[in-house]
């Protein structure tokens, strides 16, 4: 069957994971994109934040070139792999990475470990717009007030199920792939590799991802709110 499909011009490609979207999501995404494009004229500098879990599973490429007679290596996955819960933030000329302790994260922990150090590091950049999603620890008024007291504006109305609009998602993918290539087998190695690979990502790459936000918004409008990838 595969031979006949190739002869007909078909190509085998990797299926990308997509977030399941609902009917009203497209309208919310387009409305947000249009509003944000107007805001970028007044606040062109935006810092993007997000949480992620990095584990000891193999997050490498799903395709591998093999010599004649060679079999591809299997992707190593464990249902309860050792993992780190991280929070990151990126901006032009800026990056920050925080490791949470085991367990759940509440609003006070998020404020103490992430927002307070962040505002101290960025206190000389008043006017920056700060992006965070609508996770419960992010919502309390105290957290938003902390940002506003530091001279920053908190982006409101970030649409649900829209990781494709957040440039830091691409950075997480790069980080996971780089760590997976080193094959950590313990928590100590995982922590070491994560922070080493985070520092090794060129700042030019980070800056390019941050600057891509405007083009993501325009593409979202062009695609009428459909996923960008």
Tab-separated table of C-alpha atoms in Angstrom:
chain	number	residue	atom	x	y	z
A	1	UNK	CA	0.000	0.000	0.000
A	2	UNK	CA	2.790	2.462	0.893
A	3	UNK	CA	4.435	1.893	-2.501
A	4	UNK	CA	1.234	2.700	-4.378
A	5	UNK	CA	0.686	5.822	-2.292
A	6	UNK	CA	4.207	7.059	-3.097
A	7	UNK	CA	3.628	6.359	-6.787
A	8	UNK	CA	0.478	8.493	-6.570
A	9	UNK	CA	2.529	11.358	-5.146
A	10	UNK	CA	1.655	10.952	-1.469
A	11	UNK	CA	4.286	11.737	1.193
A	12	UNK	CA	4.635	10.253	4.686
A	13	UNK	CA	4.956	13.026	7.260
A	14	UNK	CA	4.960	13.344	11.025
A	15	UNK	CA	1.559	14.154	12.524
A	16	UNK	CA	1.910	17.079	14.912
A	17	UNK	CA	0.036	17.179	18.177
A	18	UNK	CA	-2.743	19.751	18.270
A	19	UNK	CA	-4.760	21.168	21.112
A	20	UNK	CA	-8.442	20.287	20.852
A	21	UNK	CA	-10.383	23.488	20.168
A	22	UNK	CA	-14.051	24.331	20.584
A	23	UNK	CA	-16.359	26.351	18.358
A	24	UNK	CA	-16.068	29.616	20.284
A	25	UNK	CA	-12.263	29.409	20.550
A	26	UNK	CA	-11.646	30.706	17.029
A	27	UNK	CA	-13.668	33.874	17.658
A	28	UNK	CA	-11.881	34.488	20.978
A	29	UNK	CA	-8.469	34.015	19.372
A	30	UNK	CA	-9.194	36.432	16.531
A	31	UNK	CA	-10.624	39.033	18.907
A	32	UNK	CA	-7.573	38.760	21.139
A	33	UNK	CA	-5.180	38.984	18.179
A	34	UNK	CA	-6.800	42.153	16.884
A	35	UNK	CA	-6.841	43.764	20.322
A	36	UNK	CA	-3.238	42.771	20.994
A	37	UNK	CA	-2.007	44.177	17.691
A	38	UNK	CA	-3.446	47.546	18.691
A	39	UNK	CA	-1.821	47.316	22.127
A	40	UNK	CA	1.568	46.482	20.629
A	41	UNK	CA	1.680	49.977	19.132
A	42	UNK	CA	1.771	51.389	22.679
A	43	UNK	CA	3.558	48.494	24.412
A	44	UNK	CA	5.821	46.825	21.834
A	45	UNK	CA	7.909	45.008	24.477
A	46	UNK	CA	6.347	41.784	25.752
A	47	UNK	CA	7.737	39.125	28.088
A	48	UNK	CA	6.254	35.628	27.769
A	49	UNK	CA	5.991	33.100	30.586
A	50	UNK	CA	4.814	29.520	30.888
A	51	UNK	CA	5.164	26.367	32.967
A	52	UNK	CA	6.409	23.028	31.688
A	53	UNK	CA	7.438	19.585	32.910
A	54	UNK	CA	10.677	18.136	31.585
A	55	UNK	CA	11.258	14.446	32.255
A	56	UNK	CA	13.779	11.692	31.510
A	57	UNK	CA	11.750	10.341	28.597
A	58	UNK	CA	13.160	10.529	25.088
A	59	UNK	CA	11.721	13.581	23.326
A	60	UNK	CA	13.918	13.191	20.258
A	61	UNK	CA	12.972	13.224	16.612
A	62	UNK	CA	10.362	10.635	15.654
A	63	UNK	CA	12.259	9.917	12.404
A	64	UNK	CA	15.770	8.442	12.102
A	65	UNK	CA	17.883	7.746	9.032
A	66	UNK	CA	19.100	4.137	9.092
A	67	UNK	CA	21.822	2.354	7.157
A	68	UNK	CA	20.836	-0.766	5.181
A	69	UNK	CA	19.844	-3.471	7.650
A	70	UNK	CA	19.853	-1.064	10.627
A	71	UNK	CA	16.789	-0.723	12.818
A	72	UNK	CA	15.812	2.650	14.331
A	73	UNK	CA	16.281	3.161	18.025
A	74	UNK	CA	13.093	3.034	20.059
A	75	UNK	CA	11.843	6.135	21.845
A	76	UNK	CA	12.220	5.561	25.596
A	77	UNK	CA	9.054	6.427	27.495
A	78	UNK	CA	7.944	5.703	31.045
A	79	UNK	CA	4.542	6.547	32.465
A	80	UNK	CA	6.088	7.775	35.744
A	81	UNK	CA	9.387	9.169	34.525
A	82	UNK	CA	11.455	11.439	36.768
A	83	UNK	CA	10.443	15.013	36.004
A	84	UNK	CA	11.091	18.649	36.866
A	85	UNK	CA	8.330	21.258	37.104
A	86	UNK	CA	9.688	24.490	35.624
A	87	UNK	CA	8.572	28.055	35.026
A	88	UNK	CA	10.261	30.159	32.399
A	89	UNK	CA	10.069	33.688	31.094
A	90	UNK	CA	11.632	35.191	27.969
A	91	UNK	CA	11.914	38.647	26.481
A	92	UNK	CA	14.251	40.496	24.159
A	93	UNK	CA	17.655	40.241	25.834
A	94	UNK	CA	16.161	38.398	28.796
A	95	UNK	CA	15.487	34.888	30.020
A	96	UNK	CA	14.662	33.345	33.396
A	97	UNK	CA	14.145	29.766	34.550
A	98	UNK	CA	12.752	28.601	37.912
A	99	UNK	CA	12.403	25.075	39.287
A	100	UNK	CA	9.402	24.416	41.520
A	101	UNK	CA	9.658	21.991	44.462
A	102	UNK	CA	7.671	18.734	44.238
A	103	UNK	CA	3.934	19.113	44.726
A	104	UNK	CA	1.307	21.533	43.539
A	105	UNK	CA	1.921	25.244	42.990
A	106	UNK	CA	-0.433	27.773	44.567
A	107	UNK	CA	-0.730	31.517	44.058
A	108	UNK	CA	1.582	32.476	46.930
A	109	UNK	CA	4.339	30.122	45.756
A	110	UNK	CA	4.012	31.404	42.203
A	111	UNK	CA	4.236	34.979	43.416
A	112	UNK	CA	7.228	34.313	45.690
A	113	UNK	CA	9.276	32.126	43.342
A	114	UNK	CA	8.420	33.662	39.966
A	115	UNK	CA	6.790	37.081	39.949
A	116	UNK	CA	8.790	38.707	42.753
A	117	UNK	CA	12.231	37.750	41.346
A	118	UNK	CA	11.006	38.607	37.860
A	119	UNK	CA	9.905	42.120	38.789
A	120	UNK	CA	13.234	42.720	40.556
A	121	UNK	CA	15.197	41.654	37.483
A	122	UNK	CA	13.061	43.728	35.122
A	123	UNK	CA	12.488	46.781	37.338
A	124	UNK	CA	14.514	48.973	34.968
A	125	UNK	CA	12.212	48.055	32.062
A	126	UNK	CA	8.971	49.732	33.108
A	127	UNK	CA	6.199	49.523	30.556
A	128	UNK	CA	6.816	45.910	29.568
A	129	UNK	CA	3.692	43.854	28.965
A	130	UNK	CA	3.805	40.546	30.836
A	131	UNK	CA	2.099	37.456	29.435
A	132	UNK	CA	0.808	34.609	31.585
A	133	UNK	CA	-1.973	32.137	30.890
A	134	UNK	CA	-5.148	31.705	32.906
A	135	UNK	CA	-3.932	28.983	35.280
A	136	UNK	CA	-5.498	29.311	38.774
A	137	UNK	CA	-2.242	30.371	40.527
A	138	UNK	CA	-1.905	33.249	38.075
A	139	UNK	CA	-5.345	34.786	38.551
A	140	UNK	CA	-5.351	36.396	42.038
A	141	UNK	CA	-5.455	40.178	42.090
A	142	UNK	CA	-2.354	40.267	44.328
A	143	UNK	CA	-0.239	38.846	41.529
A	144	UNK	CA	-1.530	41.320	38.976
A	145	UNK	CA	-1.074	44.162	41.468
A	146	UNK	CA	2.555	43.172	42.019
A	147	UNK	CA	3.227	43.549	38.314
A	148	UNK	CA	1.386	46.847	38.038
A	149	UNK	CA	3.198	48.262	41.084
A	150	UNK	CA	6.446	47.493	39.261
A	151	UNK	CA	5.348	49.564	36.271
A	152	UNK	CA	4.361	46.631	34.081
A	153	UNK	CA	1.096	45.800	32.391
A	154	UNK	CA	-0.392	42.328	32.608
A	155	UNK	CA	-1.870	41.026	29.361
A	156	UNK	CA	-5.485	40.117	29.997
A	157	UNK	CA	-7.798	37.861	28.072
A	158	UNK	CA	-5.197	35.408	26.797
A	159	UNK	CA	-7.363	32.904	24.884
A	160	UNK	CA	-7.682	29.371	26.200
A	161	UNK	CA	-6.096	26.494	24.304
A	162	UNK	CA	-3.680	28.799	22.472
A	163	UNK	CA	-0.127	27.572	23.101
A	164	UNK	CA	0.677	28.304	19.456
A	165	UNK	CA	0.510	32.042	20.163
A	166	UNK	CA	3.112	31.828	22.933
A	167	UNK	CA	6.685	31.877	21.540
A	168	UNK	CA	8.112	30.168	24.625
A	169	UNK	CA	6.437	26.916	23.554
A	170	UNK	CA	9.038	26.571	20.798
A	171	UNK	CA	11.772	27.121	23.361
A	172	UNK	CA	10.363	24.310	25.525
A	173	UNK	CA	10.488	21.986	22.521
A	174	UNK	CA	14.112	22.901	21.859
A	175	UNK	CA	15.002	22.404	25.528
A	176	UNK	CA	13.299	19.009	25.779
A	177	UNK	CA	14.982	17.761	22.600
A	178	UNK	CA	18.415	18.959	23.735
A	179	UNK	CA	18.028	17.332	27.163
A	180	UNK	CA	16.731	14.089	25.615
A	181	UNK	CA	19.818	13.857	23.393
A	182	UNK	CA	21.967	13.718	26.527
A	183	UNK	CA	19.888	10.877	27.944
A	184	UNK	CA	19.441	11.768	31.647
A	185	UNK	CA	18.654	8.791	33.861
A	186	UNK	CA	18.340	10.445	37.277
A	187	UNK	CA	16.965	13.612	38.842
A	188	UNK	CA	20.487	14.965	39.375
A	189	UNK	CA	21.399	14.522	35.714
A	190	UNK	CA	18.049	15.860	34.560
A	191	UNK	CA	18.437	19.052	36.606
A	192	UNK	CA	22.024	19.524	35.447
A	193	UNK	CA	21.217	19.005	31.767
A	194	UNK	CA	18.110	21.215	31.856
A	195	UNK	CA	19.908	24.262	33.231
A	196	UNK	CA	22.999	23.694	31.073
A	197	UNK	CA	20.981	23.400	27.866
A	198	UNK	CA	18.850	26.408	28.855
A	199	UNK	CA	21.989	28.535	29.086
A	200	UNK	CA	23.342	27.159	25.799
A	201	UNK	CA	20.365	28.347	23.744
A	202	UNK	CA	21.624	31.481	21.943
A	203	UNK	CA	19.953	34.698	23.042
A	204	UNK	CA	19.504	35.546	19.365
A	205	UNK	CA	17.183	32.551	19.075
A	206	UNK	CA	15.202	33.693	22.113
A	207	UNK	CA	14.918	37.226	20.744
A	208	UNK	CA	13.727	35.971	17.356
A	209	UNK	CA	10.984	33.923	19.026
A	210	UNK	CA	9.826	36.916	21.077
A	211	UNK	CA	9.724	39.166	18.018
A	212	UNK	CA	7.678	36.536	16.155
A	213	UNK	CA	4.645	37.304	18.365
A	214	UNK	CA	3.300	39.992	16.041
A	215	UNK	CA	3.472	37.717	13.013
A	216	UNK	CA	1.705	34.970	14.999
A	217	UNK	CA	-1.140	37.360	15.759
A	218	UNK	CA	-1.472	38.377	12.129
A	219	UNK	CA	-1.409	34.756	10.991
A	220	UNK	CA	-4.084	33.906	13.563
A	221	UNK	CA	-6.348	36.556	12.055
A	222	UNK	CA	-5.596	35.377	8.518
A	223	UNK	CA	-6.423	31.789	9.483
A	224	UNK	CA	-9.631	32.937	11.214
A	225	UNK	CA	-8.531	31.590	14.582
A	226	UNK	CA	-7.481	28.115	13.411
A	227	UNK	CA	-4.343	26.573	15.004
A	228	UNK	CA	-1.165	27.978	13.469
A	229	UNK	CA	0.477	24.536	13.278
